[in-house]
Amino acid sequence: MFMEELGLESAGLDKLIKSSYKLLGLISYLTTGEMETRAWTIVDGTKAPGAAGKIHTDFERGFIKADIISYEDLVKSGSMTEAREKGLIRSEGKEYVMKDGDVVNFKFNV
């Protein structure tokens, strides 16, 4: 309410973080499961296997594919199950360049 009264759309810290990410050429992607949802920071332009390697080197070495949905589409769908039923989750290979806000489930074999 305080920010609304002052006509502010976002806090200064939010602006600082977004500007810093842009200046440093960073983006974030998300992984989610029953236990937790986590954001991972990577360099803009990173391909899917490199992003998987950010979680664990075995993920990058044994990369098979990545099931991906945008954060916005996931929120609109309400759940991964609904998104899958609507055909919004797509499988991407080793050449896929990650996008800011991708929600990913990596498939790998080690």
mmCIF file of C-alpha atoms in Angstrom:
data_model
loop_
_atom_site.group_PDB
_atom_site.id
_atom_site.type_symbol
_atom_site.label_atom_id
_atom_site.label_comp_id
_atom_site.label_asym_id
_atom_site.label_seq_id
_atom_site.Cartn_x
_atom_site.Cartn_y
_atom_site.Cartn_z
ATOM 1 C CA MET A 1 0.000 0.000 0.000
ATOM 2 C CA PHE A 2 2.904 2.325 0.801
ATOM 3 C CA MET A 3 4.393 1.891 -2.661
ATOM 4 C CA GLU A 4 1.005 2.462 -4.292
ATOM 5 C CA GLU A 5 0.552 5.704 -2.377
ATOM 6 C CA LEU A 6 3.930 6.899 -3.664
ATOM 7 C CA GLY A 7 3.169 5.774 -7.212
ATOM 8 C CA LEU A 8 5.980 3.195 -7.251
ATOM 9 C CA GLU A 9 5.606 0.049 -9.345
ATOM 10 C CA SER A 10 8.548 -1.847 -7.842
ATOM 11 C CA ALA A 11 11.057 -1.545 -5.056
ATOM 12 C CA GLY A 12 14.502 -0.103 -5.665
ATOM 13 C CA LEU A 13 16.139 -3.424 -4.844
ATOM 14 C CA ASP A 14 14.121 -5.131 -7.607
ATOM 15 C CA LYS A 15 15.301 -2.543 -10.111
ATOM 16 C CA LEU A 16 18.900 -2.946 -8.954
ATOM 17 C CA ILE A 17 18.781 -6.731 -9.348
ATOM 18 C CA LYS A 18 17.199 -6.573 -12.819
ATOM 19 C CA SER A 19 19.705 -3.953 -13.964
ATOM 20 C CA SER A 20 22.622 -5.968 -12.565
ATOM 21 C CA TYR A 21 21.489 -9.143 -14.334
ATOM 22 C CA LYS A 22 21.155 -7.243 -17.601
ATOM 23 C CA LEU A 23 24.557 -5.565 -17.200
ATOM 24 C CA LEU A 24 26.234 -8.884 -16.398
ATOM 25 C CA GLY A 25 24.400 -10.764 -19.170
ATOM 26 C CA LEU A 26 22.640 -13.159 -16.809
ATOM 27 C CA ILE A 27 19.246 -14.863 -16.898
ATOM 28 C CA SER A 28 17.424 -17.277 -14.603
ATOM 29 C CA TYR A 29 15.614 -20.522 -15.255
ATOM 30 C CA LEU A 30 13.601 -22.613 -12.827
ATOM 31 C CA THR A 31 13.345 -26.235 -11.809
ATOM 32 C CA THR A 32 10.382 -27.454 -9.831
ATOM 33 C CA GLY A 33 9.222 -30.621 -8.151
ATOM 34 C CA GLU A 34 7.147 -31.806 -5.242
ATOM 35 C CA MET A 35 9.749 -30.776 -2.665
ATOM 36 C CA GLU A 36 10.974 -27.415 -3.988
ATOM 37 C CA THR A 37 11.142 -24.857 -6.747
ATOM 38 C CA ARG A 38 14.527 -23.332 -7.399
ATOM 39 C CA ALA A 39 15.934 -20.577 -9.606
ATOM 40 C CA TRP A 40 19.300 -21.069 -11.312
ATOM 41 C CA THR A 41 21.385 -18.220 -12.716
ATOM 42 C CA ILE A 42 23.207 -18.737 -16.023
ATOM 43 C CA VAL A 43 24.871 -16.595 -18.669
ATOM 44 C CA ASP A 44 22.459 -15.449 -21.396
ATOM 45 C CA GLY A 45 23.033 -17.645 -24.450
ATOM 46 C CA THR A 46 23.715 -20.847 -22.487
ATOM 47 C CA LYS A 47 22.487 -24.005 -24.201
ATOM 48 C CA ALA A 48 20.386 -26.591 -22.349
ATOM 49 C CA PRO A 49 23.237 -29.014 -21.505
ATOM 50 C CA GLY A 50 25.263 -26.168 -19.955
ATOM 51 C CA ALA A 51 22.254 -25.092 -17.906
ATOM 52 C CA ALA A 52 21.807 -28.679 -16.718
ATOM 53 C CA GLY A 53 25.474 -28.699 -15.715
ATOM 54 C CA LYS A 54 24.787 -25.766 -13.421
ATOM 55 C CA ILE A 55 22.764 -28.185 -11.273
ATOM 56 C CA HIS A 56 25.266 -31.059 -11.460
ATOM 57 C CA THR A 57 28.049 -31.982 -13.878
ATOM 58 C CA ASP A 58 26.462 -35.425 -14.393
ATOM 59 C CA PHE A 59 23.360 -33.705 -15.791
ATOM 60 C CA GLU A 60 25.446 -32.007 -18.481
ATOM 61 C CA ARG A 61 27.508 -35.096 -19.296
ATOM 62 C CA GLY A 62 24.459 -37.369 -19.636
ATOM 63 C CA PHE A 63 22.071 -34.782 -21.133
ATOM 64 C CA ILE A 64 19.311 -36.315 -23.282
ATOM 65 C CA LYS A 65 16.665 -33.584 -23.537
ATOM 66 C CA ALA A 66 14.905 -30.830 -21.625
ATOM 67 C CA ASP A 67 11.144 -30.541 -21.130
ATOM 68 C CA ILE A 68 10.452 -26.805 -21.077
ATOM 69 C CA ILE A 69 7.553 -24.439 -20.472
ATOM 70 C CA SER A 70 7.630 -20.699 -19.920
ATOM 71 C CA TYR A 71 6.868 -19.474 -16.422
ATOM 72 C CA GLU A 72 3.913 -17.448 -17.727
ATOM 73 C CA ASP A 73 2.357 -20.468 -19.462
ATOM 74 C CA LEU A 74 2.814 -22.586 -16.342
ATOM 75 C CA VAL A 75 1.101 -20.005 -14.137
ATOM 76 C CA LYS A 76 -1.792 -19.676 -16.609
ATOM 77 C CA SER A 77 -2.178 -23.470 -16.703
ATOM 78 C CA GLY A 78 -2.142 -23.837 -12.932
ATOM 79 C CA SER A 79 -0.025 -26.996 -12.845
ATOM 80 C CA MET A 80 2.487 -29.026 -14.834
ATOM 81 C CA THR A 81 -0.180 -31.681 -15.373
ATOM 82 C CA GLU A 82 -2.591 -29.149 -16.899
ATOM 83 C CA ALA A 83 0.185 -27.644 -19.012
ATOM 84 C CA ARG A 84 1.127 -31.090 -20.330
ATOM 85 C CA GLU A 85 -2.516 -31.839 -21.184
ATOM 86 C CA LYS A 86 -2.715 -28.532 -23.100
ATOM 87 C CA GLY A 87 0.462 -29.395 -25.009
ATOM 88 C CA LEU A 88 2.408 -26.423 -23.620
ATOM 89 C CA ILE A 89 5.455 -28.413 -22.518
ATOM 90 C CA ARG A 90 7.938 -28.997 -25.318
ATOM 91 C CA SER A 91 11.022 -31.188 -25.563
ATOM 92 C CA GLU A 92 14.236 -29.465 -26.606
ATOM 93 C CA GLY A 93 17.621 -30.916 -27.491
ATOM 94 C CA LYS A 94 21.272 -30.034 -27.018
ATOM 95 C CA GLU A 95 21.152 -26.933 -29.231
ATOM 96 C CA TYR A 96 18.308 -25.202 -27.363
ATOM 97 C CA VAL A 97 19.346 -21.804 -25.999
ATOM 98 C CA MET A 98 17.771 -21.223 -22.600
ATOM 99 C CA LYS A 99 15.444 -18.265 -22.135
ATOM 100 C CA ASP A 100 14.853 -16.174 -19.042
ATOM 101 C CA GLY A 101 11.936 -17.674 -17.119
ATOM 102 C CA ASP A 102 12.055 -21.176 -18.629
ATOM 103 C CA VAL A 103 10.793 -23.882 -16.284
ATOM 104 C CA VAL A 104 12.785 -27.027 -17.025
ATOM 105 C CA ASN A 105 12.838 -30.727 -16.296
ATOM 106 C CA PHE A 106 16.118 -32.196 -17.542
ATOM 107 C CA LYS A 107 16.293 -35.776 -18.802
ATOM 108 C CA PHE A 108 19.733 -37.345 -18.470
ATOM 109 C CA ASN A 109 21.482 -40.689 -18.235
ATOM 110 C CA VAL A 110 24.820 -41.332 -16.506
#
